[in-house]
Amino acid sequence: MSIIIKEVTTEKELRNFVKFNIDLYKNNPYQVPGLIDEEMMTLSRKKNPAFDFSEAIYFLAYKNGKIVGRIAGIINNKSNETWNQQNARFGFVDFIDDEEVVNKLFEAVENWAKENKMTHLHGPLGFTDLDHEGMLVKGFDQLGTMATIYNYPYYPQHMERMGYVKDQDWYEFKITILDAIPEKHARISEIVKKKYGLKVLKFKKRKEIWPYAHKIFDALNDSFTPLYGFARLTPKQIDYYVNIYIPMIRLDLVTIIIREEDDAVVGFGITLPSLSKALQKAKGHLFPFGFIHLLKALHSKPKLADFYLTGVLPEYQNRGVNALLFNDLIPIYNKLGIKHAETNPELETNSAVQSQWSYFEHVHHKTRRAFIKQL
């Protein structure tokens, strides 16, 4: 029977769109499923403020009446203006290993992009840098993280077969936590604090961090601006992400560096206990029992942690501010028994970020790629 491609137009179809990823990877030991309701919110035109400047379309592929693939087409007009491009994005993409299914899914998005006068299609990317991005091309035997995509090895093979080529790669590293603060770290930290008038902030109560929540995202905007495809978050988007992320952070694993003269955030490091196993147990559902697995993981003494978000203002990069972050965090990691940490994806060209791991034993164990094709 031929493949049918159908645009998602109803709430039920959107939920099926989200659930297909979980169904396709059922019992896969490396895939970390997201929460269905959270992804529904990301894809909702009514709830996601990225739709103030973005357009999107979602397609499902059916074979013999069964869903066998999904793909989203996204045009982030703000990013296109920032980078002077006419690019459409593809994202939230999954499919069975079937040439006809893959061809028709991408044909649907390519045609939509052409109709909207786009010149290229690239991805996988989401609406913003805080969505999942980058197709796994190395590390298929490694456990995924909450913040990243897992995909089968046949995905990039199909991309290349269809004429898509590498646009950017991201690297991920597994870091071995040091037993003590390196003497060089400690020395640099004291020098940097005095030289630039900086202070390390820690929080014991959640209400203490709220005055700095928007400042963290302002610093994220400034530190991420030069990065691939990034468009500055609007105040409305910052409100959206603050309400999502601040309630779930673990305070002892948050470190903020401020400039004492004006209380501005110049650097931040947000670590989470690895939630990968808990999310696998939740299977996409927060209720009735998923939240128990997540709460247990969040408040455990984990062996593995995720460097969830790290940023330093451009004018303070390569000036030792990262040493301040790890000078604070390493003793906490040791106290909790954290032995290893996973980095978030880092652009292969971002030497400033990757240089901070030189103090640690580290392994480059995953690579993910943004593909591109001229339309």
XYZ file of C-alpha atoms in Angstrom:
375
model
C 0.000 0.000 0.000
C 1.279 3.502 -0.811
C 2.444 5.948 1.818
C -0.004 8.659 2.865
C 1.317 11.980 4.196
C -1.177 13.948 6.246
C -0.859 17.386 7.803
C -1.550 17.453 11.536
C -4.617 19.609 12.155
C -6.266 18.320 15.350
C -5.231 17.982 18.987
C -5.556 14.194 18.739
C -3.280 14.085 15.686
C -0.742 16.316 17.461
C -0.691 13.958 20.433
C -0.159 11.034 18.037
C 2.648 13.063 16.439
C 4.349 13.407 19.831
C 3.737 9.820 20.920
C 5.189 8.328 17.730
C 8.717 9.002 18.968
C 8.015 7.083 22.174
C 6.405 4.195 20.281
C 9.261 3.950 17.745
C 11.881 3.673 20.486
C 9.952 1.487 22.904
C 12.405 -0.545 25.023
C 15.425 1.064 23.351
C 18.117 1.221 26.077
C 19.636 4.510 24.853
C 16.620 6.651 23.993
C 15.410 9.088 26.662
C 11.763 9.990 25.968
C 10.567 13.486 26.721
C 7.325 14.282 28.489
C 4.350 14.221 26.138
C 2.614 17.233 27.667
C 5.799 19.307 27.565
C 6.339 18.587 23.858
C 2.664 19.303 23.174
C 3.205 22.732 24.724
C 6.308 23.339 22.596
C 4.354 22.533 19.429
C 1.257 24.520 20.437
C 0.641 27.738 18.509
C -1.332 29.027 21.483
C 1.240 28.286 24.192
C 4.709 28.636 22.659
C 5.716 32.327 22.344
C 8.123 31.425 19.517
C 5.038 31.526 17.278
C 5.097 35.314 17.623
C 7.804 35.216 14.939
C 7.758 31.624 13.665
C 5.632 29.516 11.348
C 5.317 25.746 11.490
C 3.648 22.764 9.894
C 3.534 19.154 11.090
C 3.172 16.009 8.982
C 2.510 12.353 9.794
C 3.280 9.461 7.443
C 0.901 6.488 7.371
C 1.463 3.017 5.912
C -1.326 0.445 6.029
C -3.179 2.808 8.355
C -0.307 2.887 10.860
C 1.857 5.920 11.685
C 5.385 5.276 10.389
C 6.954 8.744 10.433
C 6.670 12.357 11.539
C 8.323 15.667 10.683
C 7.893 19.352 11.510
C 8.678 22.237 9.196
C 9.633 25.479 10.969
C 10.464 28.966 9.730
C 12.060 31.093 12.433
C 11.799 34.548 10.867
C 13.774 36.140 13.699
C 16.722 33.796 13.123
C 16.562 34.389 9.374
C 16.683 38.146 9.927
C 19.577 37.769 12.380
C 21.656 35.639 10.024
C 20.419 37.136 6.727
C 19.112 33.778 5.500
C 16.024 32.315 3.917
C 16.198 28.982 5.721
C 13.413 26.662 6.756
C 14.073 24.133 9.479
C 13.028 20.534 9.876
C 12.727 19.050 13.352
C 10.823 16.622 15.570
C 11.648 14.065 12.880
C 11.339 10.295 13.249
C 10.744 7.521 10.764
C 11.004 3.798 10.164
C 13.815 2.554 7.929
C 11.883 2.909 4.670
C 13.090 5.016 1.707
C 9.600 5.851 0.468
C 8.456 7.008 3.921
C 11.507 9.228 4.382
C 11.359 10.642 0.849
C 7.705 11.614 1.157
C 8.092 13.165 4.615
C 10.926 15.398 3.459
C 9.239 16.131 0.144
C 6.236 17.501 2.067
C 8.406 19.860 4.148
C 10.608 20.859 1.199
C 7.527 21.793 -0.849
C 6.118 23.793 2.065
C 9.445 25.610 2.444
C 9.553 26.441 -1.285
C 5.980 27.743 -1.148
C 7.175 30.094 1.585
C 10.087 31.246 -0.605
C 12.807 29.596 1.484
C 16.087 28.722 -0.233
C 17.425 26.018 2.113
C 16.154 23.401 4.545
C 18.339 22.547 7.535
C 18.035 20.622 10.751
C 17.062 18.902 12.871
C 16.397 22.124 14.743
C 13.572 23.339 16.928
C 12.051 26.763 17.405
C 14.950 27.889 19.630
C 18.318 26.633 20.888
C 16.525 25.332 23.984
C 14.655 22.778 21.870
C 16.254 19.497 20.834
C 18.610 19.887 17.885
C 21.219 17.915 15.973
C 20.942 14.386 14.555
C 23.127 11.817 16.264
C 25.921 10.597 13.946
C 28.234 9.130 16.602
C 27.444 7.511 19.953
C 24.504 5.285 19.084
C 25.493 2.984 21.960
C 25.486 5.801 24.546
C 22.637 6.701 26.890
C 20.906 9.901 25.805
C 20.118 12.876 28.007
C 17.004 14.908 28.736
C 18.263 17.742 26.519
C 19.235 15.783 23.412
C 17.924 13.732 20.504
C 18.550 10.023 20.145
C 18.075 8.448 16.742
C 18.813 5.165 15.011
C 21.974 4.908 12.847
C 19.901 4.727 9.669
C 18.694 8.334 10.076
C 21.891 10.084 8.859
C 22.242 7.482 6.105
C 18.890 8.566 4.689
C 19.859 12.237 4.987
C 22.970 11.707 2.887
C 21.071 9.563 0.387
C 18.630 12.468 -0.171
C 21.448 14.942 -0.836
C 21.663 16.621 2.567
C 25.175 17.587 3.649
C 26.824 18.620 6.901
C 26.161 22.197 7.965
C 27.349 22.088 11.601
C 28.388 19.470 14.143
C 28.011 19.497 17.908
C 30.261 17.498 20.242
C 29.310 16.006 23.587
C 31.763 14.964 26.267
C 31.685 12.697 29.275
C 33.652 14.349 32.076
C 35.291 12.615 35.029
C 34.822 14.774 38.117
C 38.031 15.674 39.922
C 38.559 14.595 43.538
C 39.634 18.099 44.515
C 39.867 21.606 43.107
C 43.063 21.948 41.056
C 45.475 24.405 42.633
C 45.525 26.383 39.377
C 41.700 26.631 39.465
C 41.703 27.937 43.009
C 44.425 30.470 42.272
C 42.757 31.746 39.105
C 39.404 32.002 40.876
C 40.737 34.365 43.528
C 42.532 36.515 40.956
C 39.451 36.737 38.689
C 37.109 37.682 41.541
C 39.323 40.551 42.652
C 40.278 41.765 39.180
C 36.726 41.995 37.814
C 34.781 42.563 41.010
C 32.858 39.294 40.785
C 30.970 37.306 43.374
C 29.742 33.701 43.505
C 26.068 33.362 44.436
C 24.435 30.274 45.940
C 20.821 29.795 46.984
C 19.182 27.885 49.821
C 15.558 28.772 49.083
C 13.865 28.865 45.685
C 12.476 32.341 46.326
C 16.068 33.627 46.484
C 16.780 32.710 42.862
C 13.690 34.324 41.315
C 15.197 37.867 41.262
C 18.030 36.432 39.139
C 15.940 34.209 36.849
C 15.499 36.759 34.069
C 19.089 37.926 34.479
C 20.286 34.360 33.817
C 18.397 34.312 30.521
C 19.671 37.788 29.641
C 23.186 36.407 30.117
C 22.231 33.357 28.036
C 21.084 35.689 25.249
C 24.389 37.538 25.266
C 26.597 34.454 25.545
C 24.720 32.435 22.881
C 24.274 35.252 20.321
C 27.285 34.263 18.142
C 26.245 30.602 18.000
C 24.819 28.771 14.995
C 21.221 29.691 14.192
C 20.644 31.479 17.496
C 18.070 34.261 17.757
C 17.803 36.248 20.961
C 14.947 35.188 23.223
C 12.207 37.776 23.600
C 10.965 38.890 27.056
C 7.864 36.772 26.468
C 10.005 33.710 25.696
C 12.148 34.338 28.769
C 8.993 34.392 30.924
C 7.972 31.101 29.293
C 11.300 29.382 30.000
C 11.654 30.819 33.509
C 8.301 29.275 34.453
C 9.340 25.922 32.981
C 12.893 25.590 34.241
C 13.272 27.444 37.530
C 10.836 25.179 39.448
C 12.763 22.043 38.398
C 16.332 23.112 39.186
C 18.226 21.782 42.167
C 19.558 24.744 44.124
C 22.806 23.236 45.375
C 23.782 22.501 41.766
C 23.209 26.075 40.559
C 26.069 28.572 40.580
C 25.732 32.167 39.433
C 28.547 34.679 39.008
C 27.526 38.323 39.399
C 29.300 41.630 38.937
C 29.106 43.263 42.340
C 28.855 46.855 41.077
C 25.516 46.325 39.306
C 24.375 42.802 40.326
C 24.452 41.691 36.658
C 24.843 37.974 35.917
C 28.076 37.442 33.986
C 28.178 33.643 34.173
C 26.050 30.703 35.258
C 26.282 26.958 35.601
C 23.185 24.815 36.044
C 23.681 21.119 36.686
C 21.009 18.481 37.149
C 21.264 14.923 38.390
C 20.907 12.726 35.322
C 17.186 12.234 34.699
C 17.717 9.793 31.841
C 16.751 6.600 33.685
C 13.831 8.332 35.418
C 12.444 9.571 32.087
C 12.783 6.083 30.624
C 10.681 4.766 33.501
C 8.122 7.575 33.072
C 7.643 6.648 29.375
C 6.484 10.146 28.493
C 3.926 10.501 31.276
C 4.241 12.688 34.357
C 1.183 11.045 35.914
C 0.236 8.842 37.625
C 3.761 7.653 38.525
C 6.241 9.463 36.277
C 6.669 12.374 38.661
C 7.739 9.954 41.426
C 10.643 8.688 39.305
C 11.655 12.256 38.432
C 11.446 13.569 41.997
C 13.490 10.633 43.242
C 16.171 11.298 40.609
C 16.203 15.057 41.264
C 16.781 14.626 44.977
C 19.101 11.631 44.882
C 22.853 11.438 45.342
C 23.604 10.691 41.685
C 26.719 9.108 40.197
C 26.004 10.881 36.889
C 24.987 14.501 36.321
C 24.168 16.660 33.305
C 25.772 20.051 32.681
C 22.418 21.405 31.629
C 23.121 25.085 30.927
C 26.378 26.985 31.104
C 27.096 30.463 29.842
C 29.569 33.313 30.261
C 29.198 36.806 28.816
C 31.471 37.255 25.760
C 33.555 39.981 27.435
C 34.401 37.566 30.288
C 35.132 34.481 28.178
C 38.704 33.156 28.317
C 39.268 35.239 31.463
C 38.898 32.549 34.085
C 35.210 32.904 34.938
C 34.683 29.189 34.206
C 37.250 28.470 36.915
C 34.973 30.300 39.350
C 32.058 28.060 38.390
C 33.945 24.806 38.845
C 35.778 26.034 41.924
C 32.345 26.188 43.529
C 30.806 23.080 41.969
C 33.577 20.459 42.269
C 33.327 20.169 46.100
C 29.531 19.865 45.778
C 29.878 17.126 43.150
C 32.250 15.255 45.456
C 29.972 15.640 48.464
C 27.059 14.197 46.467
C 29.142 11.353 45.062
C 28.907 12.523 41.436
C 31.634 10.720 39.487
C 30.850 11.763 35.915
C 28.947 14.458 34.068
C 27.580 14.798 30.544
C 27.999 18.062 28.688
C 25.294 19.578 26.554
C 26.029 19.631 22.796
C 28.801 22.132 22.005
C 29.513 23.421 18.511
C 32.680 21.837 17.141
C 33.963 25.363 16.418
C 33.317 26.610 19.974
C 36.849 26.230 21.292
C 36.151 28.630 24.177
C 33.666 26.174 25.701
C 35.638 23.036 24.935
C 38.843 24.435 26.435
C 37.246 24.395 29.899
C 37.326 20.576 29.886
C 41.124 20.557 29.593
C 41.326 20.427 33.397
C 39.288 17.210 33.449
C 39.674 13.710 32.113
C 37.117 13.760 29.301
C 35.932 11.644 26.382
C 34.257 12.878 23.206
C 31.595 10.175 23.035
C 28.796 11.679 20.927
C 28.527 13.844 17.823
C 25.354 15.277 16.360
C 24.858 17.093 13.084
C 22.724 19.740 11.428
C 22.217 18.808 7.784
C 21.366 21.266 5.005
C 20.062 21.111 1.457
C 19.517 23.808 -1.139
C 15.933 23.808 -2.365
